[in-house]
PDB file of C-alpha atoms in Angstrom:
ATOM      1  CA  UNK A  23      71.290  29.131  86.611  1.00  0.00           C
ATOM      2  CA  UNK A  24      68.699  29.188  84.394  1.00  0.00           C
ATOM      3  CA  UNK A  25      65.104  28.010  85.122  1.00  0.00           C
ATOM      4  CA  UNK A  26      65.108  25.421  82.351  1.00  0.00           C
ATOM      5  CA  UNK A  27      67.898  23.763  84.390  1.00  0.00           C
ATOM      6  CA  UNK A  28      66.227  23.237  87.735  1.00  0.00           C
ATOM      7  CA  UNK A  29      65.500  20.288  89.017  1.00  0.00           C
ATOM      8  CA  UNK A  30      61.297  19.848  88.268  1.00  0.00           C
ATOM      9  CA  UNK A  31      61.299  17.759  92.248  1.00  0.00           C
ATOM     10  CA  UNK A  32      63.017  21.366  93.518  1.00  0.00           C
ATOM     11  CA  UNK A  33      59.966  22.824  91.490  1.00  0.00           C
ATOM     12  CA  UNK A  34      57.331  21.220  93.358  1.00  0.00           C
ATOM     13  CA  UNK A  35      58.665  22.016  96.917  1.00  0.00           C
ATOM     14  CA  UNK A  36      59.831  25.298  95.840  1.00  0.00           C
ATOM     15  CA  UNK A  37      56.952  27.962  97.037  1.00  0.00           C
ATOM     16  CA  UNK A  38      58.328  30.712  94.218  1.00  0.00           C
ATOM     17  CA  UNK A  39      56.944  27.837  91.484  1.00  0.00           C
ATOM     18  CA  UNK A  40      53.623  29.391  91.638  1.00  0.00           C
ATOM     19  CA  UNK A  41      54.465  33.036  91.153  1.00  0.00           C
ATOM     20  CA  UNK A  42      56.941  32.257  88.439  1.00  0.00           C
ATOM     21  CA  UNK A  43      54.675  30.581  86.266  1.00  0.00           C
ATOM     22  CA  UNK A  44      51.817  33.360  86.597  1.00  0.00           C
ATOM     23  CA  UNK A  45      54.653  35.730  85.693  1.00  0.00           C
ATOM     24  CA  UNK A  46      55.685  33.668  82.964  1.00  0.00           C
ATOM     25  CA  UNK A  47      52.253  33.893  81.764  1.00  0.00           C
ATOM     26  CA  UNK A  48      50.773  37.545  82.344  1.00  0.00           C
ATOM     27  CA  UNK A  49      54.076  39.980  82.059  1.00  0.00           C
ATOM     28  CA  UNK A  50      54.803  39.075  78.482  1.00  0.00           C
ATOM     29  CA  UNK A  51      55.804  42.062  76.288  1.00  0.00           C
ATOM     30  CA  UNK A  52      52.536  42.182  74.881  1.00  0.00           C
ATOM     31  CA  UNK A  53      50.352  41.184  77.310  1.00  0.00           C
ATOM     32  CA  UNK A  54      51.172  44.255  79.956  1.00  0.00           C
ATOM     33  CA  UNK A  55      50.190  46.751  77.411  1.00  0.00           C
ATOM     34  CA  UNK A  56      46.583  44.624  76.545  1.00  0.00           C
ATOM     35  CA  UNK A  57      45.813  44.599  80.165  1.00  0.00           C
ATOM     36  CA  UNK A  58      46.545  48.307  80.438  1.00  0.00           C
ATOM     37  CA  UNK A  59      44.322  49.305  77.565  1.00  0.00           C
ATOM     38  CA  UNK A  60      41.641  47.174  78.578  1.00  0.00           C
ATOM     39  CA  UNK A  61      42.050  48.129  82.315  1.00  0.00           C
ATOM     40  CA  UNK A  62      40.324  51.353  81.159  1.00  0.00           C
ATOM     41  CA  UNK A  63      36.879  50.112  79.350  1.00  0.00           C
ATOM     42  CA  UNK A  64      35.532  47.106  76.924  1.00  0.00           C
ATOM     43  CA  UNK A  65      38.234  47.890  74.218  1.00  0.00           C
ATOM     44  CA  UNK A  66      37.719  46.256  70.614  1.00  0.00           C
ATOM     45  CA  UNK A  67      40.541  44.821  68.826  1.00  0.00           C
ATOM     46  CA  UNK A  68      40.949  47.561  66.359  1.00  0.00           C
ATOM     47  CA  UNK A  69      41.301  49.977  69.058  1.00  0.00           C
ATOM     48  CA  UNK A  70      44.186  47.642  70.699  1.00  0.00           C
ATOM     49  CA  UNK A  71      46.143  47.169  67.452  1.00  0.00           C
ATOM     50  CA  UNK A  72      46.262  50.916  66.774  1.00  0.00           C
ATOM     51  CA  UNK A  73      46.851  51.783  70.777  1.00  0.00           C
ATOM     52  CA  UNK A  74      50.324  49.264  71.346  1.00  0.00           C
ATOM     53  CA  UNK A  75      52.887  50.260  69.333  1.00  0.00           C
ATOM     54  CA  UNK A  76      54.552  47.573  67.356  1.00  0.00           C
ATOM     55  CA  UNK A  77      51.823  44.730  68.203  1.00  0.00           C
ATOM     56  CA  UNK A  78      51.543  42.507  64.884  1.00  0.00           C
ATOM     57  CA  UNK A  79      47.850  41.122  64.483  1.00  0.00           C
ATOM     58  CA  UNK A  80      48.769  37.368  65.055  1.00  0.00           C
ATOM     59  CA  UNK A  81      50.813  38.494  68.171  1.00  0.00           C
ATOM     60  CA  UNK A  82      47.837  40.424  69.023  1.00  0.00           C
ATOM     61  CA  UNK A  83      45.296  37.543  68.993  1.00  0.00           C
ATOM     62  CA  UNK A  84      47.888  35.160  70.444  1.00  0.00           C
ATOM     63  CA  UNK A  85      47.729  37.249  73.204  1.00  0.00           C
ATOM     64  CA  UNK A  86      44.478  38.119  73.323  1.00  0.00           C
ATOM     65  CA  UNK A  87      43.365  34.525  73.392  1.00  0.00           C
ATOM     66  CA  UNK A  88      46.418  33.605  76.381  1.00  0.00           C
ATOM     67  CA  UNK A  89      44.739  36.439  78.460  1.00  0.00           C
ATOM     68  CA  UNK A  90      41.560  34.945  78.067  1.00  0.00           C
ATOM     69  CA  UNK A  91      42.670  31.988  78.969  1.00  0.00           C
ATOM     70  CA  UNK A  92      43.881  32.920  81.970  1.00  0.00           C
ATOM     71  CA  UNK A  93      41.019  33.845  83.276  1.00  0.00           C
ATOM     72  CA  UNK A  94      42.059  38.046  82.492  1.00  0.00           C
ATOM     73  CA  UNK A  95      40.321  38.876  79.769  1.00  0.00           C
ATOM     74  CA  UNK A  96      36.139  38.620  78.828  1.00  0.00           C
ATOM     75  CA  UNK A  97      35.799  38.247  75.387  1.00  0.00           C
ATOM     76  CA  UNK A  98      32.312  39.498  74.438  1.00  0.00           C
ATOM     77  CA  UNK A  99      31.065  38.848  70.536  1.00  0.00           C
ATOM     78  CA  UNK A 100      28.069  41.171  69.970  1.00  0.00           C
ATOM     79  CA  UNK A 101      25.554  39.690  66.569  1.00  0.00           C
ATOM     80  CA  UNK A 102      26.009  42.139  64.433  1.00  0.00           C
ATOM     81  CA  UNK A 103      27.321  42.373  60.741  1.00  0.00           C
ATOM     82  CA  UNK A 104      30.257  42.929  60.813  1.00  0.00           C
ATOM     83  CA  UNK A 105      30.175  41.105  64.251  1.00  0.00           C
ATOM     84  CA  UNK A 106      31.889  43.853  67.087  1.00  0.00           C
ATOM     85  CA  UNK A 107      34.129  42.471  69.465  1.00  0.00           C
ATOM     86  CA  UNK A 108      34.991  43.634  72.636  1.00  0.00           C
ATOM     87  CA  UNK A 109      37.387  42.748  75.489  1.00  0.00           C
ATOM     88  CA  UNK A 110      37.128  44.004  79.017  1.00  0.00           C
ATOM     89  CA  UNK A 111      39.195  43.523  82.131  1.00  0.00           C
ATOM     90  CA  UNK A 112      37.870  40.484  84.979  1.00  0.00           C
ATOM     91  CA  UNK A 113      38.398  41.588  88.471  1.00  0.00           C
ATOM     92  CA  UNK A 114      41.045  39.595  89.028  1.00  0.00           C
ATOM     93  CA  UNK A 115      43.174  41.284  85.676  1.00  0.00           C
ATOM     94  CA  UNK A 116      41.973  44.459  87.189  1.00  0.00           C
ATOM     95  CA  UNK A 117      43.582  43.775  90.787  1.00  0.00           C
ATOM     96  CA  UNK A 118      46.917  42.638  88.738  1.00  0.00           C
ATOM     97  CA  UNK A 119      46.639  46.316  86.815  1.00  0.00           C
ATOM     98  CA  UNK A 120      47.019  48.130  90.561  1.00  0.00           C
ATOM     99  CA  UNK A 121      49.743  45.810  91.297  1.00  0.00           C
ATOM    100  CA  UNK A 122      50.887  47.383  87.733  1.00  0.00           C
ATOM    101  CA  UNK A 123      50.190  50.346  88.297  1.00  0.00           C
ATOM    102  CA  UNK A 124      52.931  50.128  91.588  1.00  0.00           C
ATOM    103  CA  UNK A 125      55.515  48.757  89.309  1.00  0.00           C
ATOM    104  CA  UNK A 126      55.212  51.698  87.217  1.00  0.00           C
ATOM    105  CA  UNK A 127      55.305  53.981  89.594  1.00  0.00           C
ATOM    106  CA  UNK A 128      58.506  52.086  91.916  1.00  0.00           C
ATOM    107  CA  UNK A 129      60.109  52.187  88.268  1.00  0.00           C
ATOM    108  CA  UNK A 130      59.636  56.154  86.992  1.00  0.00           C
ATOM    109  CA  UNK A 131      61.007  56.853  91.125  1.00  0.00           C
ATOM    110  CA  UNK A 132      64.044  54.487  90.614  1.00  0.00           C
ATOM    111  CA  UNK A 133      64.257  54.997  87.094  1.00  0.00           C
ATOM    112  CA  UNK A 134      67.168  57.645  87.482  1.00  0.00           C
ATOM    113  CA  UNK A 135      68.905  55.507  90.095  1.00  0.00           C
ATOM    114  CA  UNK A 136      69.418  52.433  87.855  1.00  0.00           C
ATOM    115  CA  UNK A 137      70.700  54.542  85.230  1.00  0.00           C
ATOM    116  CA  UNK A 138      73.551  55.880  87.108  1.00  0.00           C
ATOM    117  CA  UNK A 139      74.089  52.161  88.404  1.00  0.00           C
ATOM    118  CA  UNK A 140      74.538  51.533  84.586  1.00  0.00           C
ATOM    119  CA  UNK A 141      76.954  53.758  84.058  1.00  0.00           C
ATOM    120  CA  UNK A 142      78.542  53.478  87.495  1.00  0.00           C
ATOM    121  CA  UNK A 143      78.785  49.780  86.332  1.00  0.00           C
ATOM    122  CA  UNK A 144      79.687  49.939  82.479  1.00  0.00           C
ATOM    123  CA  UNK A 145      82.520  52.119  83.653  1.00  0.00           C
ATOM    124  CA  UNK A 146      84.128  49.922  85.920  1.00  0.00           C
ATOM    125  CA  UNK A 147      83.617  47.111  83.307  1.00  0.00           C
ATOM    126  CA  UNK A 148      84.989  49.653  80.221  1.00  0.00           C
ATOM    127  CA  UNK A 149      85.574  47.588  76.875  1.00  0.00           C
ATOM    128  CA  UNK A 150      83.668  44.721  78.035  1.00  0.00           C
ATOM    129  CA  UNK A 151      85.979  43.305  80.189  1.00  0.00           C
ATOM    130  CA  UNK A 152      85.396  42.066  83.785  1.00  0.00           C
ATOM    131  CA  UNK A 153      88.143  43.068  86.425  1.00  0.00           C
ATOM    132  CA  UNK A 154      90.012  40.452  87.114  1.00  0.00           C
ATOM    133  CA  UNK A 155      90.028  38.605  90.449  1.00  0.00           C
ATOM    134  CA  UNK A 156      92.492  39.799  92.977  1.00  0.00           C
ATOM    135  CA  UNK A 157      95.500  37.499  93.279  1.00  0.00           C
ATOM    136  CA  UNK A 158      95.497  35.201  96.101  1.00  0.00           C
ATOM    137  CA  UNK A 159      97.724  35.093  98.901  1.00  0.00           C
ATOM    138  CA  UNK A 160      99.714  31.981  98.443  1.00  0.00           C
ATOM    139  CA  UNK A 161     101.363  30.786 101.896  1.00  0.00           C
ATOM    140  CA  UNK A 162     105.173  30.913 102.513  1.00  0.00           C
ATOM    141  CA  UNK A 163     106.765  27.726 102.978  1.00  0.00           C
ATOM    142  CA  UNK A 164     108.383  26.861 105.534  1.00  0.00           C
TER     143      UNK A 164
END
């Protein structure tokens, strides 16, 4: 079931709520790669546009500012002309990039393992199609 169908009272009881909407908010597409590059140094925005592959600018600031937001990104304006902007990690982002850094790591040991479960899988499913469900015994009457 999808999480736009649960119940919000189930929500507020539920002790997952919390983690799934941090998730929700700091493992976007975009926003893993940001944190990365910025993990390393006070990064300017030029230097994060050219460094994630893909990023469109608007994305970029969307992102940028949501990571701020959250309380994961310092945004520091220096006065100068043209003005130079940097971003920079906040402890907190930078505890979140070692818990990255894990991920990473758990996925480049496993990362041969789940493709054999793909295939293991796709071929048992071949053309798209499920197995079907194994008859069931229907009792003899008497």
């Amino acid at each position: 079931m999808s999480r736009s169908h649960i119940d919000v009272t189930e929500q507020v009881d539920n002790p997952a709520c919390p983690v799934s909407e941090v998730l929700d908010r700091v493992a976007g597409k975009w926003a893993i790669g940001i944190l990365v590059a910025a993990a390393k140094g006070p990064v300017r925005f030029t230097e994060l546009e050219r460094g994630i592959e893909g990023i469109s600018r608007r994305m970029l600031t969307l992102n940028l500012r949501k990571l701020e937001r959250e309380g994961l990104l310092v945004r520091t304006v220096y006065p100068t002309v043209p003005p130079k902007v940097e971003y920079e990690c906040t402890e907190m982002a930078l505890e979140l990039y070692e818990t990255l850094l894990a991920l990473v790591d758990w996925a480049k040991r496993h990362s041969g393992d789940i493709a054999r479960a793909h295939a293991a899988y796709d071929a048992g499913h071949a053309n798209g199609q499920e197995e079907a469900p194994a008859p069931r015994a229907m009792p003899l009457s008497a």
